[in-house]
Amino acid sequence: MIPGAARLNVGSVPPVAVDHLVPARAMSLAESLLAELPRRWSHSAGVARRAAELSGAVAPADRDLLLCAAWLHDIGYAAAARDTGFHPLDGARLLWRLGWPARLCALVAHHSGACFQAEAQGVTGLAEFPDEQSAVTDALAVADQTTGVCGEPASLEERLAEALGRHGALSVYALAHSRRAPYLRAAAHRVHLRLTPAPAR
Ligand SMILES: [Fe+2]
């Protein structure tokens, strides 16, 4: 049992028994939860498209996991998920409560360098979920950080600059930026290497 899960207010979202990871189910859940947030829904659809493009950077057995995480990574912004106000943790806790696999919940909790943001904001609770720091973690981060706020393609540097400008130089986002940005650039480099065919001998 995840600490704090009993306090969650999931509103009218019905629990879903998920035996395995099905991207269409993830899309459907994200669509219903984010109906109130059309820009966030468009962004999530864009991240899912980008994740599909990057799926060659993860093992074939993990491709549906990556796609599900892409669809669901930002559901913590939905009213039904709101608890701590820290969207990666709120989204992960909601997914856990709804019965989604632990690995998916953990990927959502830690997506796109959430640990740096949590530390800057003084948020505790992310340790409820293990950070697998895997090829899937990297591909999810790159898919998220190369998709703009309305789902449009963007470069990582454009996305970092846009977010920094939006939050402001004195924000907690800016506080985390100096550690989070190098982490995301390293993830992008690893994804690039994984997508680059080995030279013929
Ligand atoms: Fe996102």
Tab-separated table of C-alpha atoms and ligand atoms in Angstrom:
chain	number	residue	atom	x	y	z
A	1	MET	CA	0.000	0.000	0.000
A	2	ILE	CA	1.437	3.334	-0.981
A	3	PRO	CA	1.460	5.840	1.900
A	4	GLY	CA	-1.124	8.525	1.358
A	5	ALA	CA	-3.064	6.567	-1.230
A	6	ALA	CA	-6.075	6.310	1.052
A	7	ARG	CA	-6.274	10.107	1.147
A	8	LEU	CA	-6.647	10.389	-2.602
A	9	ASN	CA	-9.801	11.893	-3.950
A	10	VAL	CA	-10.275	10.257	-7.327
A	11	GLY	CA	-13.695	11.802	-7.822
A	12	SER	CA	-15.718	9.971	-10.426
A	13	VAL	CA	-12.814	8.132	-12.050
A	14	PRO	CA	-13.708	4.449	-11.917
A	15	PRO	CA	-11.042	1.952	-10.861
A	16	VAL	CA	-9.755	0.008	-13.853
A	17	ALA	CA	-8.356	-3.483	-13.498
A	18	VAL	CA	-5.349	-3.560	-15.794
A	19	ASP	CA	-3.838	-6.949	-16.413
A	20	HIS	CA	-1.311	-5.689	-18.897
A	21	LEU	CA	-0.276	-2.473	-20.556
A	22	VAL	CA	-2.530	-1.403	-23.421
A	23	PRO	CA	-1.777	1.996	-24.993
A	24	ALA	CA	-5.392	2.414	-26.150
A	25	ARG	CA	-6.562	2.108	-22.531
A	26	ALA	CA	-3.951	4.609	-21.420
A	27	MET	CA	-5.091	7.019	-24.144
A	28	SER	CA	-8.717	6.632	-23.108
A	29	LEU	CA	-7.962	7.286	-19.428
A	30	ALA	CA	-5.809	10.320	-20.248
A	31	GLU	CA	-8.516	11.683	-22.547
A	32	SER	CA	-11.192	11.444	-19.853
A	33	LEU	CA	-9.009	12.873	-17.070
A	34	LEU	CA	-7.635	15.722	-19.191
A	35	ALA	CA	-10.933	16.667	-20.852
A	36	GLU	CA	-10.952	19.773	-18.640
A	37	LEU	CA	-7.417	20.682	-19.763
A	38	PRO	CA	-7.406	20.690	-23.599
A	39	ARG	CA	-3.855	22.026	-23.964
A	40	ARG	CA	-2.539	19.375	-21.586
A	41	TRP	CA	-4.435	16.728	-23.562
A	42	SER	CA	-2.946	17.982	-26.851
A	43	HIS	CA	0.503	17.960	-25.260
A	44	SER	CA	-0.004	14.370	-24.017
A	45	ALA	CA	-1.121	13.232	-27.482
A	46	GLY	CA	2.006	14.860	-28.927
A	47	VAL	CA	4.213	13.139	-26.347
A	48	ALA	CA	2.632	9.794	-27.252
A	49	ARG	CA	3.354	10.448	-30.957
A	50	ARG	CA	6.946	11.324	-30.126
A	51	ALA	CA	7.304	8.266	-27.885
A	52	ALA	CA	6.198	6.080	-30.795
A	53	GLU	CA	8.942	7.680	-32.926
A	54	LEU	CA	11.502	6.954	-30.194
A	55	SER	CA	10.292	3.439	-29.383
A	56	GLY	CA	13.307	1.925	-31.145
A	57	ALA	CA	15.392	3.189	-28.231
A	58	VAL	CA	13.768	0.727	-25.804
A	59	ALA	CA	13.493	-3.040	-25.767
A	60	PRO	CA	10.554	-4.394	-27.812
A	61	ALA	CA	8.985	-5.753	-24.598
A	62	ASP	CA	8.948	-2.220	-23.130
A	63	ARG	CA	7.382	-0.353	-26.064
A	64	ASP	CA	3.793	-0.530	-24.808
A	65	LEU	CA	5.010	0.544	-21.358
A	66	LEU	CA	6.657	3.600	-22.934
A	67	LEU	CA	3.509	4.484	-24.894
A	68	CYS	CA	1.259	4.086	-21.843
A	69	ALA	CA	3.584	6.261	-19.760
A	70	ALA	CA	3.618	8.900	-22.516
A	71	TRP	CA	-0.196	9.085	-22.624
A	72	LEU	CA	-0.482	9.206	-18.827
A	73	HIS	CA	2.586	11.154	-17.691
A	74	ASP	CA	0.725	14.429	-17.058
A	75	ILE	CA	-2.597	13.187	-15.631
A	76	GLY	CA	-1.440	14.517	-12.249
A	77	TYR	CA	-2.659	17.920	-13.460
A	78	ALA	CA	-6.263	16.664	-13.593
A	79	ALA	CA	-8.640	17.676	-10.806
A	80	ALA	CA	-9.325	14.014	-10.012
A	81	ALA	CA	-5.620	13.486	-9.266
A	82	ARG	CA	-4.887	16.641	-7.317
A	83	ASP	CA	-3.434	15.889	-3.884
A	84	THR	CA	0.027	17.259	-3.145
A	85	GLY	CA	0.006	19.696	-6.080
A	86	PHE	CA	3.154	18.048	-7.483
A	87	HIS	CA	1.827	16.537	-10.694
A	88	PRO	CA	4.277	13.610	-11.196
A	89	LEU	CA	3.514	12.275	-7.703
A	90	ASP	CA	-0.216	12.959	-7.883
A	91	GLY	CA	-0.465	11.222	-11.246
A	92	ALA	CA	1.507	8.202	-10.065
A	93	ARG	CA	-0.610	7.840	-6.931
A	94	LEU	CA	-3.831	8.014	-8.938
A	95	LEU	CA	-2.596	5.368	-11.371
A	96	TRP	CA	-1.599	3.147	-8.456
A	97	ARG	CA	-5.013	3.527	-6.909
A	98	LEU	CA	-6.645	2.680	-10.234
A	99	GLY	CA	-4.663	-0.555	-10.434
A	100	TRP	CA	-2.098	0.260	-13.125
A	101	PRO	CA	1.185	-1.689	-12.985
A	102	ALA	CA	3.777	-0.502	-10.454
A	103	ARG	CA	6.414	0.093	-13.107
A	104	LEU	CA	4.156	2.455	-15.045
A	105	CYS	CA	3.246	4.364	-11.868
A	106	ALA	CA	6.940	4.744	-11.031
A	107	LEU	CA	7.816	6.019	-14.508
A	108	VAL	CA	5.112	8.676	-14.199
A	109	ALA	CA	6.339	9.641	-10.705
A	110	HIS	CA	9.873	10.191	-11.955
A	111	HIS	CA	9.236	11.478	-15.462
A	112	SER	CA	11.516	14.105	-16.986
A	113	GLY	CA	13.755	14.606	-13.965
A	114	ALA	CA	10.930	15.084	-11.456
A	115	CYS	CA	13.360	14.424	-8.581
A	116	PHE	CA	15.147	17.737	-9.231
A	117	GLN	CA	11.867	19.630	-9.200
A	118	ALA	CA	10.695	17.805	-6.066
A	119	GLU	CA	13.882	18.678	-4.234
A	120	ALA	CA	13.625	22.344	-5.216
A	121	GLN	CA	9.996	22.492	-4.089
A	122	GLY	CA	10.562	20.535	-0.880
A	123	VAL	CA	8.160	17.806	-2.028
A	124	THR	CA	8.516	14.472	-0.288
A	125	GLY	CA	6.895	11.241	-1.385
A	126	LEU	CA	8.623	10.410	-4.662
A	127	ALA	CA	10.573	7.687	-2.822
A	128	GLU	CA	7.291	5.752	-2.615
A	129	PHE	CA	8.110	4.802	-6.209
A	130	PRO	CA	11.435	3.374	-7.426
A	131	ASP	CA	13.273	5.343	-10.108
A	132	GLU	CA	14.331	2.710	-12.632
A	133	GLN	CA	16.621	5.108	-14.577
A	134	SER	CA	16.338	2.981	-17.680
A	135	ALA	CA	16.111	3.341	-21.442
A	136	VAL	CA	12.352	3.794	-20.949
A	137	THR	CA	12.969	6.618	-18.432
A	138	ASP	CA	15.219	8.324	-20.992
A	139	ALA	CA	12.846	7.880	-23.940
A	140	LEU	CA	9.884	9.179	-21.919
A	141	ALA	CA	11.868	12.240	-20.825
A	142	VAL	CA	12.960	13.001	-24.382
A	143	ALA	CA	9.449	12.491	-25.775
A	144	ASP	CA	8.076	14.905	-23.148
A	145	GLN	CA	10.849	17.460	-23.536
A	146	THR	CA	10.739	17.536	-27.342
A	147	THR	CA	6.991	18.199	-27.418
A	148	GLY	CA	5.626	21.674	-26.860
A	149	VAL	CA	2.813	22.706	-24.511
A	150	CYS	CA	0.187	22.226	-27.245
A	151	GLY	CA	1.671	19.033	-28.686
A	152	GLU	CA	3.838	20.638	-31.347
A	153	PRO	CA	7.361	19.313	-32.003
A	154	ALA	CA	10.101	21.282	-30.258
A	155	SER	CA	13.803	20.881	-29.673
A	156	LEU	CA	14.988	20.119	-26.161
A	157	GLU	CA	16.702	23.516	-25.929
A	158	GLU	CA	13.559	25.320	-27.146
A	159	ARG	CA	11.501	23.470	-24.551
A	160	LEU	CA	13.907	24.217	-21.706
A	161	ALA	CA	14.072	27.894	-22.644
A	162	GLU	CA	10.284	28.143	-23.023
A	163	ALA	CA	9.661	26.572	-19.611
A	164	LEU	CA	12.284	28.742	-17.939
A	165	GLY	CA	10.698	31.841	-19.463
A	166	ARG	CA	7.195	30.737	-18.509
A	167	HIS	CA	8.055	29.994	-14.872
A	168	GLY	CA	10.414	32.919	-14.375
A	169	ALA	CA	14.030	33.267	-13.324
A	170	LEU	CA	13.132	33.398	-9.617
A	171	SER	CA	10.826	30.358	-9.668
A	172	VAL	CA	11.441	26.956	-8.088
A	173	TYR	CA	11.552	25.678	-11.666
A	174	ALA	CA	14.616	27.852	-12.254
A	175	LEU	CA	16.123	26.563	-9.010
A	176	ALA	CA	16.000	22.988	-10.331
A	177	HIS	CA	17.006	23.937	-13.883
A	178	SER	CA	20.786	23.903	-13.348
A	179	ARG	CA	20.686	20.205	-12.405
A	180	ARG	CA	17.697	19.088	-14.443
A	181	ALA	CA	18.833	20.500	-17.792
A	182	PRO	CA	22.143	18.536	-17.905
A	183	TYR	CA	20.244	15.417	-16.852
A	184	LEU	CA	17.799	15.863	-19.765
A	185	ARG	CA	20.611	16.581	-22.250
A	186	ALA	CA	22.367	13.385	-21.129
A	187	ALA	CA	19.126	11.420	-21.549
A	188	ALA	CA	18.720	12.847	-25.060
A	189	HIS	CA	22.277	11.818	-25.907
A	190	ARG	CA	21.675	8.268	-24.675
A	191	VAL	CA	18.458	8.004	-26.688
A	192	HIS	CA	20.285	9.262	-29.787
A	193	LEU	CA	22.979	6.605	-29.322
A	194	ARG	CA	20.377	3.871	-28.855
A	195	LEU	CA	18.663	4.919	-32.091
A	196	THR	CA	21.920	5.068	-34.041
A	197	PRO	CA	22.681	1.811	-35.831
A	198	ALA	CA	26.025	0.242	-34.973
A	199	PRO	CA	28.541	0.669	-37.836
A	200	ALA	CA	28.944	-2.361	-40.111
A	201	ARG	CA	32.178	-4.290	-39.537
B	1	FE	FE	4.558	16.669	-20.181
